[in-house]
Tab-separated table of C-alpha atoms in Angstrom:
chain	number	residue	atom	x	y	z
C	177	MET	CA	52.766	31.647	66.871
C	178	SER	CA	50.247	33.671	64.935
C	179	THR	CA	48.695	36.856	66.186
C	180	ILE	CA	45.021	37.406	66.818
C	181	GLY	CA	43.451	38.380	63.539
C	182	ALA	CA	40.587	39.565	61.453
C	183	SER	CA	37.126	40.709	62.417
C	184	ALA	CA	34.032	38.674	61.658
C	185	GLY	CA	33.197	41.146	58.924
C	186	ASP	CA	36.647	41.363	57.351
C	187	PRO	CA	36.613	41.426	53.524
C	188	ALA	CA	38.948	38.418	53.423
C	189	ASP	CA	36.448	36.416	55.455
C	190	LEU	CA	33.607	37.539	53.206
C	191	ASP	CA	35.546	36.460	50.115
C	192	SER	CA	36.219	33.072	51.701
C	193	MET	CA	32.545	32.586	52.570
C	194	ARG	CA	31.398	33.516	49.061
C	195	ALA	CA	33.926	31.134	47.522
C	196	ARG	CA	32.914	28.119	49.579
C	197	ARG	CA	29.172	28.658	49.173
C	198	GLY	CA	29.260	28.706	45.417
C	199	ARG	CA	27.158	30.833	43.131
C	200	GLY	CA	23.730	30.692	44.697
C	201	GLY	CA	23.630	27.323	46.383
C	202	GLY	CA	24.408	28.785	49.811
C	203	ARG	CA	25.461	26.525	52.638
C	204	ALA	CA	22.946	23.843	51.741
C	205	SER	CA	25.077	22.814	48.761
C	206	ALA	CA	28.458	23.757	50.201
C	207	THR	CA	31.321	21.366	50.846
C	208	PRO	CA	33.499	23.351	53.237
C	209	SER	CA	37.064	22.577	54.174
C	210	LEU	CA	37.149	21.143	57.689
C	211	SER	CA	39.582	21.611	60.558
C	212	ALA	CA	39.269	19.405	63.630
C	213	VAL	CA	41.111	20.858	66.639
C	214	VAL	CA	42.126	18.233	69.210
C	215	PRO	CA	43.986	19.289	72.388
C	216	MET	CA	45.941	16.421	73.954
C	217	PHE	CA	47.561	15.927	77.333
C	218	ASP	CA	48.993	12.490	78.144
C	219	GLU	CA	46.895	10.747	75.463
C	220	GLU	CA	49.503	8.219	74.299
C	221	GLU	CA	47.051	5.369	74.805
C	222	ASN	CA	44.287	6.878	72.655
C	223	ALA	CA	46.052	9.164	70.180
C	224	ALA	CA	46.822	6.954	67.163
C	225	ARG	CA	43.516	5.080	67.154
C	226	PHE	CA	41.530	8.261	67.700
C	227	LEU	CA	43.241	10.121	64.855
C	228	ARG	CA	42.632	7.260	62.418
C	229	GLU	CA	38.948	7.117	63.295
C	230	LEU	CA	38.594	10.908	63.229
C	231	ALA	CA	40.284	11.092	59.807
C	232	ALA	CA	37.857	8.466	58.489
C	233	ALA	CA	34.887	10.390	59.900
C	234	LEU	CA	36.085	13.667	58.326
C	235	ALA	CA	36.786	11.971	54.977
C	236	ALA	CA	33.165	10.819	54.924
C	237	LEU	CA	32.084	14.470	55.208
C	238	GLY	CA	34.361	15.871	52.503
C	239	ASP	CA	37.688	15.460	50.753
C	240	VAL	CA	39.283	18.624	52.149
C	241	PHE	CA	40.140	18.420	55.833
C	242	GLU	CA	42.909	18.590	58.394
C	243	ILE	CA	43.362	17.583	62.023
C	244	VAL	CA	45.083	20.130	64.268
C	245	VAL	CA	46.615	18.354	67.264
C	246	VAL	CA	47.842	20.548	70.123
C	247	ASN	CA	50.123	18.657	72.496
C	248	ASP	CA	49.724	20.592	75.734
C	249	GLY	CA	52.981	19.587	77.425
C	250	SER	CA	52.307	15.860	77.642
C	251	ARG	CA	54.624	13.870	79.937
C	252	ASP	CA	54.167	10.556	78.119
C	253	ARG	CA	54.843	9.577	74.483
C	254	THR	CA	51.841	11.377	72.995
C	255	ARG	CA	54.137	13.070	70.453
C	256	ASP	CA	55.409	9.732	69.102
C	257	ALA	CA	51.898	8.266	68.940
C	258	VAL	CA	50.607	11.270	66.960
C	259	LEU	CA	53.527	11.508	64.538
C	260	ARG	CA	53.266	7.807	63.659
C	261	VAL	CA	49.966	8.495	61.892
C	262	ALA	CA	50.344	12.219	61.192
C	263	ARG	CA	50.979	11.967	57.456
C	264	ASP	CA	48.137	9.530	56.760
C	265	CYS	CA	45.678	11.515	58.890
C	266	ARG	CA	46.646	14.963	57.507
C	267	VAL	CA	47.713	16.200	60.928
C	268	GLN	CA	49.023	19.648	61.682
C	269	TYR	CA	50.892	19.007	64.934
C	270	LEU	CA	51.633	21.781	67.435
C	271	GLU	CA	53.673	21.082	70.544
C	272	LEU	CA	53.485	23.655	73.320
C	273	SER	CA	56.607	24.339	75.368
C	274	ARG	CA	54.863	23.229	78.581
C	275	ASN	CA	51.407	22.530	79.947
C	276	PHE	CA	49.472	25.797	79.573
C	277	GLY	CA	46.007	24.303	80.166
C	278	LYS	CA	43.179	23.313	77.883
C	279	GLU	CA	41.911	26.867	77.302
C	280	ALA	CA	45.305	27.931	75.937
C	281	ALA	CA	45.601	24.743	73.879
C	282	LEU	CA	42.209	25.381	72.279
C	283	THR	CA	43.262	28.940	71.464
C	284	ALA	CA	46.457	27.642	69.832
C	285	GLY	CA	44.422	25.193	67.770
C	286	LEU	CA	41.976	27.857	66.640
C	287	GLN	CA	44.834	30.106	65.517
C	288	ALA	CA	46.404	27.276	63.535
C	289	ALA	CA	43.172	25.956	61.957
C	290	ARG	CA	42.782	26.709	58.232
C	291	GLY	CA	39.363	25.266	57.446
C	292	ASP	CA	36.131	27.074	56.622
C	293	VAL	CA	34.468	25.086	59.409
C	294	VAL	CA	36.277	24.262	62.657
C	295	ILE	CA	35.350	21.406	64.987
C	296	LEU	CA	36.580	21.182	68.594
C	297	LEU	CA	36.654	17.807	70.337
C	298	ASP	CA	38.631	15.710	72.811
C	299	ALA	CA	40.827	12.713	72.042
C	300	ASP	CA	39.380	10.343	74.651
C	301	PHE	CA	36.405	9.155	72.537
C	302	GLN	CA	33.902	10.742	74.943
C	303	HIS	CA	32.718	12.982	72.095
C	304	PRO	CA	31.028	10.628	69.567
C	305	LEU	CA	32.434	10.988	66.056
C	306	SER	CA	29.100	9.802	64.678
C	307	LEU	CA	27.606	13.198	65.565
C	308	LEU	CA	29.836	15.197	63.229
C	309	ALA	CA	27.622	14.659	60.180
C	310	GLY	CA	24.534	15.898	62.031
C	311	MET	CA	26.397	18.939	63.349
C	312	LEU	CA	27.588	19.797	59.839
C	313	ASP	CA	23.991	19.495	58.616
C	314	ARG	CA	22.955	22.118	61.178
C	315	TRP	CA	25.688	24.394	59.800
C	316	ARG	CA	24.332	23.874	56.287
C	317	GLU	CA	20.891	24.852	57.591
C	318	GLY	CA	22.278	28.218	58.681
C	319	SER	CA	23.745	27.842	62.168
C	320	ASP	CA	27.089	29.536	62.721
C	321	MET	CA	27.888	27.500	65.822
C	322	VAL	CA	26.558	24.071	66.770
C	323	TYR	CA	27.387	23.165	70.363
C	324	ALA	CA	26.930	19.742	71.919
C	325	VAL	CA	24.903	19.614	75.145
C	326	ARG	CA	25.095	16.736	77.598
C	327	GLU	CA	21.760	15.020	78.091
C	328	SER	CA	22.725	13.795	81.551
C	329	ARG	CA	25.531	13.835	84.125
C	330	ARG	CA	24.993	10.343	85.483
C	331	ASP	CA	28.673	9.532	85.020
C	332	GLU	CA	29.749	12.289	87.434
C	333	SER	CA	29.936	12.324	91.214
C	334	GLY	CA	27.255	14.071	93.254
C	335	LEU	CA	29.778	16.697	94.349
C	336	LYS	CA	30.697	17.556	90.765
C	337	ARG	CA	27.044	17.721	89.692
C	338	ALA	CA	26.241	20.030	92.623
C	339	GLY	CA	29.233	22.237	91.823
C	340	SER	CA	28.246	22.481	88.153
C	341	ALA	CA	24.665	23.359	89.086
C	342	LEU	CA	25.877	26.088	91.481
C	343	PHE	CA	28.254	27.519	88.874
C	344	TYR	CA	25.633	27.752	86.129
C	345	TRP	CA	23.116	29.208	88.612
C	346	LEU	CA	25.565	31.951	89.578
C	347	MET	CA	26.360	32.675	85.935
C	348	SER	CA	22.692	32.791	84.920
C	349	HIS	CA	21.685	35.086	87.805
C	350	GLY	CA	24.521	37.562	87.641
C	351	GLY	CA	26.628	36.899	84.580
C	352	GLN	CA	27.049	39.363	81.747
C	353	THR	CA	26.612	36.567	79.203
C	354	ALA	CA	24.166	33.660	79.180
C	355	ILE	CA	26.261	30.472	79.107
C	356	PRO	CA	24.261	27.377	78.097
C	357	PRO	CA	24.269	24.813	80.923
C	358	ASP	CA	25.939	21.460	80.240
C	359	ALA	CA	27.610	22.720	77.046
C	360	GLY	CA	31.335	22.037	76.789
C	361	ASP	CA	34.038	22.549	74.186
C	362	PHE	CA	32.628	19.941	71.781
C	363	ARG	CA	31.249	22.133	68.985
C	364	LEU	CA	31.352	23.064	65.298
C	365	MET	CA	31.976	26.676	64.277
C	366	ASP	CA	31.871	28.687	61.098
C	367	ARG	CA	35.056	30.533	60.120
C	368	LYS	CA	33.559	33.912	61.065
C	369	VAL	CA	32.968	32.679	64.627
C	370	VAL	CA	36.592	31.555	64.850
C	371	SER	CA	37.760	34.947	63.560
C	372	ALA	CA	35.658	36.694	66.203
C	373	LEU	CA	37.075	34.469	68.972
C	374	LEU	CA	40.625	35.218	67.859
C	375	GLN	CA	39.940	38.934	68.172
C	376	LEU	CA	39.391	38.621	71.914
C	377	PRO	CA	42.673	39.515	73.663
C	378	GLU	CA	42.158	37.916	77.094
C	379	ARG	CA	45.106	36.019	78.533
C	380	SER	CA	43.039	34.262	81.214
C	381	ARG	CA	40.639	32.629	78.790
C	382	PHE	CA	37.391	30.946	79.792
C	383	MET	CA	36.365	29.485	76.458
C	384	LYS	CA	32.782	28.529	77.374
C	385	GLY	CA	32.128	32.170	78.184
C	386	LEU	CA	33.874	33.421	75.054
C	387	TYR	CA	31.836	31.100	72.819
C	388	ALA	CA	28.664	32.619	74.275
C	389	TRP	CA	29.955	36.208	74.256
C	390	VAL	CA	30.664	36.358	70.501
C	391	GLY	CA	27.047	35.434	69.762
C	392	PHE	CA	26.050	34.492	66.182
C	393	ARG	CA	23.351	31.953	65.311
C	394	THR	CA	23.792	28.992	67.611
C	395	THR	CA	22.103	25.610	67.814
C	396	PRO	CA	22.301	23.079	70.683
C	397	PHE	CA	22.958	19.462	69.754
C	398	PRO	CA	22.135	16.950	72.515
C	399	TYR	CA	24.393	13.950	73.053
C	400	GLU	CA	25.332	11.294	75.577
C	401	VAL	CA	28.899	11.368	76.856
C	402	GLN	CA	30.651	8.106	76.044
C	403	PRO	CA	32.960	6.206	78.427
C	404	ARG	CA	36.590	7.234	78.227
C	405	ALA	CA	38.474	4.802	75.981
C	406	GLY	CA	41.694	4.785	77.993
C	407	GLY	CA	43.824	6.707	80.424
C	408	LYS	CA	42.350	9.044	82.995
C	409	SER	CA	41.103	12.613	83.041
C	410	SER	CA	43.689	15.269	83.874
C	411	PHE	CA	41.022	17.587	85.287
C	412	SER	CA	41.222	17.338	89.072
C	413	LEU	CA	38.718	18.959	91.411
C	414	VAL	CA	41.219	21.736	92.140
C	415	ARG	CA	41.612	22.549	88.425
C	416	LEU	CA	37.849	22.533	87.926
C	417	VAL	CA	37.388	24.961	90.837
C	418	SER	CA	40.133	27.174	89.419
C	419	LEU	CA	38.441	27.168	85.991
C	420	ALA	CA	35.094	28.030	87.614
C	421	LEU	CA	36.703	30.978	89.443
C	422	THR	CA	38.195	32.160	86.147
C	423	GLY	CA	34.743	32.021	84.563
C	424	LEU	CA	33.048	33.841	87.431
C	425	THR	CA	35.601	36.640	87.593
C	426	ALA	CA	35.679	37.001	83.791
C	427	PHE	CA	31.932	37.025	83.165
C	428	SER	CA	30.153	37.867	86.418
C	429	TYR	CA	30.098	40.600	89.062
C	430	VAL	CA	28.115	38.413	91.485
C	431	PRO	CA	30.999	37.878	93.954
C	432	LEU	CA	31.656	41.631	94.214
C	433	ARG	CA	27.977	42.410	94.598
C	434	ALA	CA	27.607	39.636	97.165
C	435	ILE	CA	30.288	41.075	99.436
C	436	ALA	CA	28.801	44.570	98.985
C	437	ALA	CA	25.416	43.218	100.069
C	438	LEU	CA	27.033	41.392	102.989
C	439	GLY	CA	28.720	44.638	104.016
C	440	VAL	CA	25.362	46.452	104.017
C	441	ILE	CA	23.707	43.689	106.073
C	442	VAL	CA	26.534	43.592	108.617
C	443	SER	CA	26.556	47.391	108.892
C	444	LEU	CA	22.792	47.485	109.517
C	445	PHE	CA	23.106	44.719	112.109
C	446	ALA	CA	25.969	46.560	113.845
C	447	LEU	CA	23.979	49.817	113.815
C	448	GLY	CA	20.922	48.119	115.302
C	449	TYR	CA	22.955	46.316	117.942
C	450	GLY	CA	24.743	49.551	118.855
C	451	GLY	CA	21.396	51.274	119.288
C	452	PHE	CA	20.192	48.447	121.523
C	453	VAL	CA	23.298	48.688	123.744
C	454	LEU	CA	22.942	52.481	124.108
C	455	ALA	CA	19.242	52.235	124.927
C	456	ASN	CA	19.870	49.455	127.427
C	457	THR	CA	22.549	51.516	129.155
C	458	PHE	CA	20.906	54.952	129.324
C	459	LEU	CA	17.264	53.905	129.797
C	460	PHE	CA	17.689	50.971	132.149
C	461	GLY	CA	21.132	51.570	133.617
C	462	ASN	CA	22.358	48.071	132.774
C	463	ALA	CA	26.118	47.800	132.744
C	464	VAL	CA	27.556	46.540	129.479
C	465	ARG	CA	29.327	43.304	130.227
C	466	GLY	CA	29.637	41.854	126.736
C	467	TYR	CA	33.243	40.606	126.727
C	468	PRO	CA	32.302	37.407	124.798
C	469	THR	CA	30.149	39.491	122.462
C	470	ILE	CA	33.063	41.804	121.705
C	471	VAL	CA	35.424	38.913	120.985
C	472	VAL	CA	32.921	37.150	118.726
C	473	SER	CA	32.106	40.407	116.934
C	474	ILE	CA	35.780	41.157	116.278
C	475	MET	CA	36.369	37.660	114.911
C	476	PHE	CA	33.243	37.852	112.736
C	477	PHE	CA	34.083	41.226	111.236
C	478	SER	CA	37.699	40.171	110.685
C	479	GLY	CA	36.449	37.131	108.781
C	480	VAL	CA	34.150	39.277	106.650
C	481	GLN	CA	36.994	41.657	105.845
C	482	LEU	CA	39.359	38.846	104.884
C	483	LEU	CA	36.673	37.231	102.730
C	484	SER	CA	36.032	40.539	101.003
C	485	LEU	CA	39.743	41.087	100.380
C	486	GLY	CA	39.995	37.577	98.949
C	487	VAL	CA	37.168	38.178	96.464
C	488	VAL	CA	38.591	41.539	95.410
C	489	GLY	CA	42.013	39.872	95.177
C	490	GLU	CA	40.662	37.343	92.649
C	491	TYR	CA	39.571	40.176	90.370
C	492	LEU	CA	42.881	41.998	90.856
C	493	ALA	CA	44.740	38.813	89.987
C	494	ARG	CA	42.899	38.707	86.637
C	495	VAL	CA	43.873	42.338	85.996
C	496	PHE	CA	47.477	41.524	86.936
C	497	GLU	CA	47.540	38.662	84.419
C	498	GLU	CA	46.167	40.869	81.656
C	499	VAL	CA	48.483	43.851	82.143
C	500	LYS	CA	51.597	41.639	81.888
C	501	GLN	CA	50.509	40.867	78.311
C	502	ARG	CA	52.254	37.518	78.178
C	503	PRO	CA	51.089	35.272	75.329
C	504	PRO	CA	48.621	32.577	76.436
C	505	PHE	CA	50.943	29.861	75.083
C	506	VAL	CA	54.335	29.242	73.480
C	507	VAL	CA	54.743	26.831	70.562
C	508	ALA	CA	57.910	24.738	70.792
C	509	ASP	CA	57.529	22.681	67.597
C	510	ILE	CA	55.309	22.315	64.535
C	511	VAL	CA	55.056	19.310	62.214
C	512	ASP	CA	52.703	20.047	59.340
C	513	PHE	CA	51.108	17.399	57.120
C	514	SER	CA	47.962	19.429	56.477
C	515	GLU	CA	46.914	19.731	52.842
C	516	LEU	CA	44.910	22.908	53.437
C	517	PRO	CA	46.504	26.153	52.200
C	518	LEU	CA	47.653	28.736	54.710
C	519	ARG	CA	45.075	31.430	55.318
C	520	ARG	CA	45.904	35.029	54.555
C	521	ALA	CA	47.246	37.124	57.432
C	522	SER	CA	43.921	38.952	57.756
C	523	GLU	CA	42.141	35.611	58.260
C	524	ALA	CA	44.633	34.054	60.729
């Protein structure tokens, strides 16, 4: 497993960029080496066909390419399906020791990728391969990162659409980094963007936020999500909520500020109510009955305190994960049919 490597301005990266752009032609005339990173989890049904079609699409863009497949602890025969076509499709196959999640699998693929331009996409055919040529054209025009943006979410349930809208609203109104709505992992990146991403040491990785945080010249590329070719999505509602919480706690202070504001509001309400009770007692001589009020107040404040502890606990959990300094993934096996040369240690 490689370590996180060079900076975006590292001399090795600059040499690589000069070499691939030629002597004055710039990107417009460049034919970069391509790495397609494909995380897979239980994709036995799609894997072989997808890799053949992806290899054909990459071959149409240039002669020098590889496909980096990251098997994220699949329980089916994804490994066998990939290795059947690995040699013909120039696959660099990484098998993780267990299921670490898509964010970790993407990080493993980025570390293994050797190309000047790196493409991230899924193996379920929902990301159209026909778009790759247009995305590469945007790179040649000067964009460092071309990210695909969904034109609609008609294929999703109303609950998922509402949850996505709420998440992006929270991120846009209190996040440290502007994350483009409806943009996923389907994107094309220049080598210097990949190098910058690999510098980031987070263990709990929220890739959509990291893509936005590193910056560079970015271009949206609208597309329509295609029907899944086979199998079923491994992203349950619980995993999506967990990923959203990771994103919020990694890139936004809104939850902490919300409970601070709630604390101020509750304190002001309690102060006002206390003043009312005192005035009612001393000015009008009314006895304070209020047993139900006391019970309700205790239950309300207890709920607020537990909610506040839960929010703070989410942030502490992220700190706990980081200070352990465990690697985000463990590679159990590598089968390498890539024809691209290994990058120097400073570029890894």
